[in-house]
mmCIF file of C-alpha atoms in Angstrom:
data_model
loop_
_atom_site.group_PDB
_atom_site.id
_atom_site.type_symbol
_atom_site.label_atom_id
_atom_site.label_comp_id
_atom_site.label_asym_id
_atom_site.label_seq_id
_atom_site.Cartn_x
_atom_site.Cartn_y
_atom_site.Cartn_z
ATOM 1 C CA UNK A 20 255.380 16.835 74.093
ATOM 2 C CA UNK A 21 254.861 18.776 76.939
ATOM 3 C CA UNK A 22 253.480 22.268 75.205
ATOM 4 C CA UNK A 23 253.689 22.742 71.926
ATOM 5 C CA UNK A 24 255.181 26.290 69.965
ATOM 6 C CA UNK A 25 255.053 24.145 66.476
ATOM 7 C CA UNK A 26 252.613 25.976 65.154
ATOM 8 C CA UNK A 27 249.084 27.649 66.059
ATOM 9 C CA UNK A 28 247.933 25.183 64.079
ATOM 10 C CA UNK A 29 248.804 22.532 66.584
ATOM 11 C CA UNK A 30 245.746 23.794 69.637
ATOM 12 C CA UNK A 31 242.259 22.548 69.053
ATOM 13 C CA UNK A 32 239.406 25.044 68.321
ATOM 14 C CA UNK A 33 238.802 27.353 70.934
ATOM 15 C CA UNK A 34 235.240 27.469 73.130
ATOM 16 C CA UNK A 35 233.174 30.011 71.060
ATOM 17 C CA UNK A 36 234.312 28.177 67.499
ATOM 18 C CA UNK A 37 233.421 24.887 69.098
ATOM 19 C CA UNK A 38 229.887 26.387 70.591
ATOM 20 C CA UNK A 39 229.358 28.080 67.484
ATOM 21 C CA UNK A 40 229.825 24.341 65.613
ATOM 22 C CA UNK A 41 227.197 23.100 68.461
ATOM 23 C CA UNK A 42 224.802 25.278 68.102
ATOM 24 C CA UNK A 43 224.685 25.276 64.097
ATOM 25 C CA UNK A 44 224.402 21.082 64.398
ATOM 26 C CA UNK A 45 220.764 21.722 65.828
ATOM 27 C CA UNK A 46 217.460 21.025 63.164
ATOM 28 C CA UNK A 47 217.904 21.393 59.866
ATOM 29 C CA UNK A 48 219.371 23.947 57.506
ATOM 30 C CA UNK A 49 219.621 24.254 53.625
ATOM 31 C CA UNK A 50 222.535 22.635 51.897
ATOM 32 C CA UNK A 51 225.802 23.851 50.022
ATOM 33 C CA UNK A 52 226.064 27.090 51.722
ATOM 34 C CA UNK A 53 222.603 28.836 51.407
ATOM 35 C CA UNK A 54 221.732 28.291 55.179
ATOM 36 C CA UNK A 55 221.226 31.087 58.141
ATOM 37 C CA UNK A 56 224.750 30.097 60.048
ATOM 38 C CA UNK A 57 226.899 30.913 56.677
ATOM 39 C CA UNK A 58 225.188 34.237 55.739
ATOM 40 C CA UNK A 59 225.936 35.264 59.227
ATOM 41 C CA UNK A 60 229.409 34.553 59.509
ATOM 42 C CA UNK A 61 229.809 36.035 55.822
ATOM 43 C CA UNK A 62 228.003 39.330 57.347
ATOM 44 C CA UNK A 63 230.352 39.638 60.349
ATOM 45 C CA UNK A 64 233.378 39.107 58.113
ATOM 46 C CA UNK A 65 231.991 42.175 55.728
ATOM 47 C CA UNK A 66 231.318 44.293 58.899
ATOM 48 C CA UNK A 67 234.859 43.643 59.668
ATOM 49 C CA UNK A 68 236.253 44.691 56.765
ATOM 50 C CA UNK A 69 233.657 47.692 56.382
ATOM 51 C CA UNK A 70 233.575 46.212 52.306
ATOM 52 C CA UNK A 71 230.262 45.048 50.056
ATOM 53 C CA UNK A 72 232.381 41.391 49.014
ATOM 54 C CA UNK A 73 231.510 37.713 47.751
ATOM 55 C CA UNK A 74 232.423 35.359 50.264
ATOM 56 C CA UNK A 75 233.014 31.724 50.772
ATOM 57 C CA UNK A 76 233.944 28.850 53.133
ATOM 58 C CA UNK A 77 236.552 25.968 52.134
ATOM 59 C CA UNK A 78 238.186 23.618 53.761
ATOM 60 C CA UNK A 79 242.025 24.917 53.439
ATOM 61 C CA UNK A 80 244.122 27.920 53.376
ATOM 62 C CA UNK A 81 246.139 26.130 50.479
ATOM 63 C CA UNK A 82 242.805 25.783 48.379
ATOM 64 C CA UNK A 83 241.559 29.249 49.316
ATOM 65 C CA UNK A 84 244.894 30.987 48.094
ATOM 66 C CA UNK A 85 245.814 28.855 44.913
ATOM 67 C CA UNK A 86 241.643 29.465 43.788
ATOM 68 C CA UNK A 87 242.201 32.766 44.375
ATOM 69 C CA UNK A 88 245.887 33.091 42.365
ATOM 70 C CA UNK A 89 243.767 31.158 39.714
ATOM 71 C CA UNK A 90 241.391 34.285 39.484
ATOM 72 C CA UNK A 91 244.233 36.466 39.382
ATOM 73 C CA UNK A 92 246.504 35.147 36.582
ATOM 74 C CA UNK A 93 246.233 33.295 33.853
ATOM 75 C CA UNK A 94 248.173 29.945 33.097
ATOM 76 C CA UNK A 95 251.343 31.450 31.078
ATOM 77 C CA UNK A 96 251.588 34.509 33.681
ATOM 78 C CA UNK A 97 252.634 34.638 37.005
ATOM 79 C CA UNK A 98 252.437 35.853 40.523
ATOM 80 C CA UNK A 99 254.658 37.958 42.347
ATOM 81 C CA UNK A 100 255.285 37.094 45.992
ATOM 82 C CA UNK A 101 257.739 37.081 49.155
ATOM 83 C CA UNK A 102 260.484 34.032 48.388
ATOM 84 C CA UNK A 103 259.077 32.576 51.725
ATOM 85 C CA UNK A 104 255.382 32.930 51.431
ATOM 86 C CA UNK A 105 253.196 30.208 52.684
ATOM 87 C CA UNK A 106 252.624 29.833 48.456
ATOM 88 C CA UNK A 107 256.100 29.607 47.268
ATOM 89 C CA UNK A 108 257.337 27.283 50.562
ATOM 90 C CA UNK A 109 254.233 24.978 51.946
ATOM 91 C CA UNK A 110 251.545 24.257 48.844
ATOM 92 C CA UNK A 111 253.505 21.763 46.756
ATOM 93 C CA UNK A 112 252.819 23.565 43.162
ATOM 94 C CA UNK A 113 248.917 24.085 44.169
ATOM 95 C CA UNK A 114 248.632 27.604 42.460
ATOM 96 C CA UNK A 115 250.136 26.091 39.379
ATOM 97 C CA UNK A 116 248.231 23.158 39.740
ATOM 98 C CA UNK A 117 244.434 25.064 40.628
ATOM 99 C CA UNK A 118 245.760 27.631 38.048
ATOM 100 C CA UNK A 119 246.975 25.266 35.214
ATOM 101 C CA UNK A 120 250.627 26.319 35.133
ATOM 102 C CA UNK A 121 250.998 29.620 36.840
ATOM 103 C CA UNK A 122 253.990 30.341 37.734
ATOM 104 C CA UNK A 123 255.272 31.857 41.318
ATOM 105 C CA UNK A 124 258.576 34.867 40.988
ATOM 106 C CA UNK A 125 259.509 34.975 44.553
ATOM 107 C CA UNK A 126 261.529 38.190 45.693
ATOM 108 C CA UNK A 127 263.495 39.019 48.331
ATOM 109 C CA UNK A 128 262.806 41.203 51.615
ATOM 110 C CA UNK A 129 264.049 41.345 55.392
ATOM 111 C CA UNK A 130 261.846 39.495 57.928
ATOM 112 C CA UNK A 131 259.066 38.749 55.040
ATOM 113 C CA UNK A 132 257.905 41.866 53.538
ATOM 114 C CA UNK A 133 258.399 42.519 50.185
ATOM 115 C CA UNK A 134 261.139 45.132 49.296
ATOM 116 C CA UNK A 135 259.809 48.337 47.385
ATOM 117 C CA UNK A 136 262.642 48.159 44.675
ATOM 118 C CA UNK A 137 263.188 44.308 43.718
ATOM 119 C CA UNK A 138 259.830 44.788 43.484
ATOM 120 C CA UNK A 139 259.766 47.747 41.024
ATOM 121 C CA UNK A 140 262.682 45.658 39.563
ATOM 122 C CA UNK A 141 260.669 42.863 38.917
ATOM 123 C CA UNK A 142 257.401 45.003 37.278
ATOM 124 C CA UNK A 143 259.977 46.681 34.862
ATOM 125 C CA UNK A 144 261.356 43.506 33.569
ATOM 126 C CA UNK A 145 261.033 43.298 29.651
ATOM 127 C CA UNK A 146 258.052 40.541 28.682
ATOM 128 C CA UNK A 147 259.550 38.391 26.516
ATOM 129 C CA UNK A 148 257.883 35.078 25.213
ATOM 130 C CA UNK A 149 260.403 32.654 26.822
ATOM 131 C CA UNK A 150 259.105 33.388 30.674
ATOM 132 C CA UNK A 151 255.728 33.488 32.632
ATOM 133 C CA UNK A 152 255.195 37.520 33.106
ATOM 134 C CA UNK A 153 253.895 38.667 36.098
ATOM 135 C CA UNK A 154 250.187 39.235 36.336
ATOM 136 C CA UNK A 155 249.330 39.673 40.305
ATOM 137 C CA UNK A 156 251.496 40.379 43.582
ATOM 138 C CA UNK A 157 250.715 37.982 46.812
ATOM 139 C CA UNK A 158 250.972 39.487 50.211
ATOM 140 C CA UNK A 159 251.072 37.853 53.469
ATOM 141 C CA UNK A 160 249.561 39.696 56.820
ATOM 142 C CA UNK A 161 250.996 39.037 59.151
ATOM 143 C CA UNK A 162 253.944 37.681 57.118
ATOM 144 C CA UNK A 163 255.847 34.233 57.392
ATOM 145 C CA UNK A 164 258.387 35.502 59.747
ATOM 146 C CA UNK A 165 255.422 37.291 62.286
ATOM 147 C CA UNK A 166 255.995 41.120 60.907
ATOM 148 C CA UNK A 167 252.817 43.032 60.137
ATOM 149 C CA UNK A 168 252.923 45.471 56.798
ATOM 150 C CA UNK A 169 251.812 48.883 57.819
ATOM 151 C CA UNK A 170 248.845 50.207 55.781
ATOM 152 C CA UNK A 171 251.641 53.099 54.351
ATOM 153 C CA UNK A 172 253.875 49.382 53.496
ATOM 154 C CA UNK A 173 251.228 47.896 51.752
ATOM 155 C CA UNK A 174 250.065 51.202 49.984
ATOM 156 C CA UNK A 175 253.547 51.755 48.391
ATOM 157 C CA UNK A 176 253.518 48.173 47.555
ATOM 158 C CA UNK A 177 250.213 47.850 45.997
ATOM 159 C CA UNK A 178 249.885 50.993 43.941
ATOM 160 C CA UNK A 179 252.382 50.543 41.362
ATOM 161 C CA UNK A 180 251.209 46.965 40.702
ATOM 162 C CA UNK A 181 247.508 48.149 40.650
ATOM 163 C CA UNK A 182 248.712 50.826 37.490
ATOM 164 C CA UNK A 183 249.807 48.123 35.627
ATOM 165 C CA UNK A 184 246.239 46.886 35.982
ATOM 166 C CA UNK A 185 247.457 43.863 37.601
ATOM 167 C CA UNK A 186 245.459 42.274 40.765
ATOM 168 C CA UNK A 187 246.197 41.714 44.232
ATOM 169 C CA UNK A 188 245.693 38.924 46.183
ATOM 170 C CA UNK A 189 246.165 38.719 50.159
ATOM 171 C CA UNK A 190 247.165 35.650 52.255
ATOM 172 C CA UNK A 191 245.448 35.928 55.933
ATOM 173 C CA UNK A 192 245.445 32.956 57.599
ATOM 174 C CA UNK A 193 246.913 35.111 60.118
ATOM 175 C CA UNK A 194 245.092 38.263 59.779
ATOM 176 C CA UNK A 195 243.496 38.201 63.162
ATOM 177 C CA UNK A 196 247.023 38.091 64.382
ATOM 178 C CA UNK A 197 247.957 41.111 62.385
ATOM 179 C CA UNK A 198 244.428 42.610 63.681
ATOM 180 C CA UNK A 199 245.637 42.613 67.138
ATOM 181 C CA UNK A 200 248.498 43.832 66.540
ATOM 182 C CA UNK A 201 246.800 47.143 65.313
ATOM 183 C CA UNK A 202 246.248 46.898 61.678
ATOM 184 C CA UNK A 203 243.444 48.178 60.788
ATOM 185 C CA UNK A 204 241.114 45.438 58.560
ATOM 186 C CA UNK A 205 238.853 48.219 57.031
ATOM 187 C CA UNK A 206 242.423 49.356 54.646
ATOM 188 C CA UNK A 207 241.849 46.123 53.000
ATOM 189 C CA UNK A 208 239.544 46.897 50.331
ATOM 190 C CA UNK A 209 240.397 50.653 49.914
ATOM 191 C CA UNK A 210 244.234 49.766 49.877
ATOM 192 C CA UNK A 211 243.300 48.041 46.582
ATOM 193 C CA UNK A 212 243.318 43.998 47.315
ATOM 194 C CA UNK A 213 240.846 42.314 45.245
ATOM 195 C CA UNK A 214 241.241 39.139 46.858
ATOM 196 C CA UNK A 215 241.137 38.126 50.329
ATOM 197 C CA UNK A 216 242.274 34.879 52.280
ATOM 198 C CA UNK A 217 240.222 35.549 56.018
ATOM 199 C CA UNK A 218 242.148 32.949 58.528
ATOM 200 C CA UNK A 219 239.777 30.773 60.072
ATOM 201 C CA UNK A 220 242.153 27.861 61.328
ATOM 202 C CA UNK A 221 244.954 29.401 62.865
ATOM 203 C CA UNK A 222 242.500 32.011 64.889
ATOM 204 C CA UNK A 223 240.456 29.110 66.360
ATOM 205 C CA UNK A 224 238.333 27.870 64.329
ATOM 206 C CA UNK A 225 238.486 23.823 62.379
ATOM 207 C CA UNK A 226 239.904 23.616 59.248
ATOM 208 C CA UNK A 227 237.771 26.637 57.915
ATOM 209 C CA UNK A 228 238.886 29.789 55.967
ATOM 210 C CA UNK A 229 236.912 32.243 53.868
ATOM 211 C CA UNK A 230 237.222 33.667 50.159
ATOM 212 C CA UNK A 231 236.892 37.672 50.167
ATOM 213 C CA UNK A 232 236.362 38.900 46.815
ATOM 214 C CA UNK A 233 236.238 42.385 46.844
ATOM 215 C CA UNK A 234 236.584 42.622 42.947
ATOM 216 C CA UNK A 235 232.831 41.097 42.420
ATOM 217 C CA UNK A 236 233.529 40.281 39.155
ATOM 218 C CA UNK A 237 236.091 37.721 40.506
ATOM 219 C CA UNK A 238 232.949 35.543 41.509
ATOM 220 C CA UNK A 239 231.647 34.472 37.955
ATOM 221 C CA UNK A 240 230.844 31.113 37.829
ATOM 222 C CA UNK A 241 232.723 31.241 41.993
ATOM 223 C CA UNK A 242 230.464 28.080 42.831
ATOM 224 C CA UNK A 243 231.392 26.060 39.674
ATOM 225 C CA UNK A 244 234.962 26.589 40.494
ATOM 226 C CA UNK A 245 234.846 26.037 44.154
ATOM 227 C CA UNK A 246 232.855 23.210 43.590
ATOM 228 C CA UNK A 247 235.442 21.586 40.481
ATOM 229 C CA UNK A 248 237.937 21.943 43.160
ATOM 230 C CA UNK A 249 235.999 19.622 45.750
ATOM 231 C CA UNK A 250 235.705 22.672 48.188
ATOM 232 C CA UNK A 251 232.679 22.853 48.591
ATOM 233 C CA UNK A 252 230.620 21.726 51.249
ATOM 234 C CA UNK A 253 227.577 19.594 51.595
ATOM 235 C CA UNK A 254 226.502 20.776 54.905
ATOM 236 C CA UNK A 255 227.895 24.365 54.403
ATOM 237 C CA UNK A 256 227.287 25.460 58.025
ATOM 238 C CA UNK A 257 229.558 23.462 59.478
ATOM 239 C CA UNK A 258 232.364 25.277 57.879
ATOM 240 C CA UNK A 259 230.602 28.421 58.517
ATOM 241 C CA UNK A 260 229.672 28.153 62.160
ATOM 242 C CA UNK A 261 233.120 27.830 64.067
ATOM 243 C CA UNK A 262 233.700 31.525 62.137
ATOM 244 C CA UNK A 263 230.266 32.991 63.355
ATOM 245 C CA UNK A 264 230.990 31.850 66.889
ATOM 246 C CA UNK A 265 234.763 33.541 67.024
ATOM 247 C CA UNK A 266 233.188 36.446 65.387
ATOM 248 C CA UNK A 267 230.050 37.023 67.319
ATOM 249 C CA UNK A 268 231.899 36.625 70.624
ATOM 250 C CA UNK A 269 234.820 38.882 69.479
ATOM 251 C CA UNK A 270 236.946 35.588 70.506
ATOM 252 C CA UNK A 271 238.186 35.971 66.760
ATOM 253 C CA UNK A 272 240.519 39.215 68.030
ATOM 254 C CA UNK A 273 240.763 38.762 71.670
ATOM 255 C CA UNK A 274 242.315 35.129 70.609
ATOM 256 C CA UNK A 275 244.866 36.432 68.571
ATOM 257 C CA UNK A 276 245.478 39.257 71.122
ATOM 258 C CA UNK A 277 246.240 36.655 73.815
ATOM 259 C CA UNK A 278 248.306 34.788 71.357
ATOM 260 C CA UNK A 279 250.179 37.932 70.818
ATOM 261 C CA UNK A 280 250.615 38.810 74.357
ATOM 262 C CA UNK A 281 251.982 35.497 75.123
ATOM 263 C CA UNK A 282 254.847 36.095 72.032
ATOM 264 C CA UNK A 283 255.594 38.900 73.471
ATOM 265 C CA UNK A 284 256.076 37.674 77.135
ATOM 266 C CA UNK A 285 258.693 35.188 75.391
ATOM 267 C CA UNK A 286 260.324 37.682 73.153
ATOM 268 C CA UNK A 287 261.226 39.176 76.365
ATOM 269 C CA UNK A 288 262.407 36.395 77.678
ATOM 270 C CA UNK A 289 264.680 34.983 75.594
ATOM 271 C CA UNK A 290 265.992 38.500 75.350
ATOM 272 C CA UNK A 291 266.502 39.055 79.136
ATOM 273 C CA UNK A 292 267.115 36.171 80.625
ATOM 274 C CA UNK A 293 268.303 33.425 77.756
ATOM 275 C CA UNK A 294 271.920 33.003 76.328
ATOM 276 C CA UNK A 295 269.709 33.357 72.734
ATOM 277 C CA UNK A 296 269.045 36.146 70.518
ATOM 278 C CA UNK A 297 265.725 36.869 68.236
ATOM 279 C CA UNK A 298 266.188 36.834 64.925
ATOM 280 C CA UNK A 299 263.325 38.750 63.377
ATOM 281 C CA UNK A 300 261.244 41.436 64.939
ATOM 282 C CA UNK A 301 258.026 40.384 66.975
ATOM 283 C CA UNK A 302 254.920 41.974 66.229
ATOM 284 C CA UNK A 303 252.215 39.171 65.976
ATOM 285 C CA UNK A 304 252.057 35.547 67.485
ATOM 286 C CA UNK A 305 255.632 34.392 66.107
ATOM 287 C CA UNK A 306 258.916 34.130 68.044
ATOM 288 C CA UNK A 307 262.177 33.765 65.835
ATOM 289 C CA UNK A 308 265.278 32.630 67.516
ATOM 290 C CA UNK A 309 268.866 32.109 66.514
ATOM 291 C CA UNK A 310 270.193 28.875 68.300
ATOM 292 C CA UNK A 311 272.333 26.068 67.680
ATOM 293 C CA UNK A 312 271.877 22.876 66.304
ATOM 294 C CA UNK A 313 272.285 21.171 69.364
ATOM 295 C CA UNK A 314 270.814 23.448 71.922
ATOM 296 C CA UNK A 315 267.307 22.607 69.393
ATOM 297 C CA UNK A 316 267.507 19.143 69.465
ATOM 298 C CA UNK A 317 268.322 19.662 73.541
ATOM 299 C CA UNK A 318 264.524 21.162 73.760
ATOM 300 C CA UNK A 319 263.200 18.847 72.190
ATOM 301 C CA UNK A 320 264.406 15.728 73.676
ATOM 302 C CA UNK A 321 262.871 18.252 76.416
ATOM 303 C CA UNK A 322 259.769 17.322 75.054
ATOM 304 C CA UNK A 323 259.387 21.274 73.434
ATOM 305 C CA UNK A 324 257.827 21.189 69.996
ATOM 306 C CA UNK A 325 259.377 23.966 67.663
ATOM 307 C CA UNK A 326 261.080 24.013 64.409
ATOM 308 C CA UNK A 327 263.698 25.665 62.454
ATOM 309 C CA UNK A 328 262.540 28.156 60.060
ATOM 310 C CA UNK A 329 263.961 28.670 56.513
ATOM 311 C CA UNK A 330 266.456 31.263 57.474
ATOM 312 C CA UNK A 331 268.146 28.606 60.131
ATOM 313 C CA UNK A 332 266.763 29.791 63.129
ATOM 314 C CA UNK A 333 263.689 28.129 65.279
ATOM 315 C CA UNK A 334 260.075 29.104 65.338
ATOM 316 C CA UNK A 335 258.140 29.469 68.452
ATOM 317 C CA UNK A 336 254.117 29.855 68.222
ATOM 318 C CA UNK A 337 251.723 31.484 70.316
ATOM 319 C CA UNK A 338 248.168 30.755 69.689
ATOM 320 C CA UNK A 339 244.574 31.634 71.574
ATOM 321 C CA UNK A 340 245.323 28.613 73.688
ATOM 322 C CA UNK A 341 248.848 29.248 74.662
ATOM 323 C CA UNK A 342 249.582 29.577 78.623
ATOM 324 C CA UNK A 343 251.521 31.628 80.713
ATOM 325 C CA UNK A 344 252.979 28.969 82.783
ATOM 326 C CA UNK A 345 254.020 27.573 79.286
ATOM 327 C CA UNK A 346 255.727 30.133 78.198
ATOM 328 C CA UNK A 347 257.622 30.888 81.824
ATOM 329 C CA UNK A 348 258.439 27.152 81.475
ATOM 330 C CA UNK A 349 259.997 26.912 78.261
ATOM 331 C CA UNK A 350 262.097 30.237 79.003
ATOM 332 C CA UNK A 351 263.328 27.967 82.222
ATOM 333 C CA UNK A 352 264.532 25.143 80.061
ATOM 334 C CA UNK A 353 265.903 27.535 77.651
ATOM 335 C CA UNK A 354 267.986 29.157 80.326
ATOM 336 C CA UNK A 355 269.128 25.611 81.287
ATOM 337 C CA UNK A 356 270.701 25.169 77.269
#
C-alpha cells in the first residue's frame, strides 16, 4: 500500500504518545494503576472535561464500551443506539457478552445521529415480558459516518431518556476528532452522560482508552470488574503514559485537528476536481464517497487502502499522521478513475 485511508487506526503512535511511553519506562513505579504517570493522565483527562470522574485505562475501545453498557443495563434490558454504531456493527455480541445478555435496539438516523422521534418512538414502546426493554441510550462523537452531534443535538437527545431515569453512555474513540471540530468537551458531564469512552487509540496513542465515570456510583467494585474482564494492567503506566504525553503536549487536539484539516482538503477534492460525489457531510477526520464497484477495486490495485462503508459507499481516513502530498496524490489517481 502506498498510503493508507483504512482507518486512523492503521498510523503508529504519534511522537509525544511514544515519548510519553519512554519516559514512563524509566525506574520503577507502583503496579496495577496506582503509579504517578496514570494519576496524571487521569488529571488532564478531568481538566478536559472540567468534571470530578473515576477513571481508568484498558486495553480496547470494545472492552471500555461493553464494561460500560454492563454498568448501564441489566441482562434482560437493553441499550438504545445508532443501527451503525461501532457497538451494534464491530464488537461481535461483546455488550451482551460483558453484560450477560443485554440486548442492543438499533434505530435509524441520516449520516449517524440518532433521530429525535424513532427515538421518542422507541422510549414509548409498551414493556411487555416477551422483549429486552430499553434501559440506556449509546451515543457516538464523532459518529460512525464522521458527523459531530451539536451540544443542542445531544441535549434534545439525552433529556427525555435521562426522565425516564435511564443512563447514558458515550462512545469516544473519536472524541478528539469531534474536539477539533469545535465541540466543546466540558458539555459532557452537564449534558447528562454518566459514562464516558475517552479515545486513546485512534488520537495517537497504543491500544489505550480511558473509562469516564461521571456517575461515581458507577465505580463500585470498578477494579473487580475491570480486573474479571482481564483489563487490567500489571504495569498500569504503560497504558497510561502514551495519554499523558498527547495530553500534556496538547498533541491530543492539534492531532486530530491536522487529521481534520487533511479530510477536509480531500472533501474538497473529490468535490472539485473528481468525477465522485460525498456521501455524508464532513465535519471530523472521515471522508464518505459514493463510487462504483469497479472504480474501488481500481484504487486499490492502485495500492490505496480504503473500504466500503455499510451504506455502499467507501471510507477515506485522516489521522494525526496523514500527509498532504497523500492526500493531493490520491485525489490524482482518483481523477484518473
Amino acid at each position: 500500500m502506498r498510503y493508507d485511508f483504512g482507518s486512523d487506526n492503521t498510523a503508529g503512535m504519534a511522537p509525544a504518545a511514544l515519548r510519553g511511553l519512554v519516559e514512563a519506562n524509566e525506574g520503577y513505579a507502583r503496579a496495577y494503576g496506582a503509579d504517578d504517570v496514570t494519576a496524571r493522565a487521569a488529571d488532564q483527562i478531568r481538566q478536559r472535561l472540567d468534571a470530578d470522574a473515576e477513571v481508568r485505562f484498558v486495553f480496547s475501545g470494545t472492552a471500555a464500551n461493553a464494561i460500560a453498557l454492563s454498568m448501564l443495563a441489566w441482562p434482560h434490558e437493553a441499550v438504545l443506539a445508532h443501527h451503525a454504531a461501532h457497538i451494534c456493527t464491530d464488537e461481535t455480541g461483546a455488550p451482551g457478552f460483558f453484560g450477560q445478555g443485554v440486548g442492543l435496539i438499533g434505530l435509524p438516523g441520516f449520516s449517524g445521529k440518532i433521530e429525535l422521534p424513532s427515538l421518542q418512538a422507541a422510549l414509548e414502546e409498551p414493556e411487555v415480558g416477551h422483549r429486552q426493554p430499553a434501559a440506556a441510550l449509546s451515543l457516538t462523537q464523532s459518529t460512525e459516518y464522521g458527523t459531530v452531534y451539536t451540544e443542542e443535538e445531544l441535549r434534545h437527545l439525552i433529556e427525555p431518556v435521562k426522565a425516564r431515569g435511564y443512563g447514558v453512555h458515550m462512545d469516544g474513540a473519536r472524541l478528539a476528532n469531534a474536539a477539533a471540530a469545535g465541540f466543546d468537551l466540558t458539555q459532557i458531564a452537564r449534558l447528562g452522560v454518566d459514562i464516558l469512552v475517552f479515545g486513546g487509540a485512534k488520537a495517537g496513542a497504543n491500544c489505550a482508552e480511558a473509562i469516564v465515570m461521571f456517575d461515581k456510583s458507577l465505580a463500585r467494585r470498578i477494579d473487580n470488574r475491570l480486573k474479571q474482564a482481564g483489563q487490567v494492567a500489571s504495569k498500569g503506566r504503560y497504558l497510561a503514559a502514551p495519554f499523558l504525553g498527547l495530553l500534556e503536549s496538547g498533541d491530543w487536539e492539534s492531532g486530530a485537528a491536522h487529521a481534520n484539516l487533511m479530510a477536509q482538503r480531500l472533501a474538497a477534492g473529490i468535490v472539485g476536481h473528481t468525477p465522485f460525489v460525498l456521501a455524508h457531510p464532513v465535519e471530523a477526520n472521515a471522508v464518505f464517497v459514493r463510487m462504483p464497484p469497479h472504480a474501488h477495486q481500481r484504487l486499490n490495485e492502485l495500492g490505496w487502502a480504503c473500504y466500503r462503508f455499510d451504506d455502499g459507499s467507501v471510507r477515506f481516513v485522516c489521522s494525526w499522521a496523514t500527509q498532504v502530498e497523500a492526500v493531493d496524490a490520491v485525489l490524482e489517481a482518483m481523477r484518473g478513475l
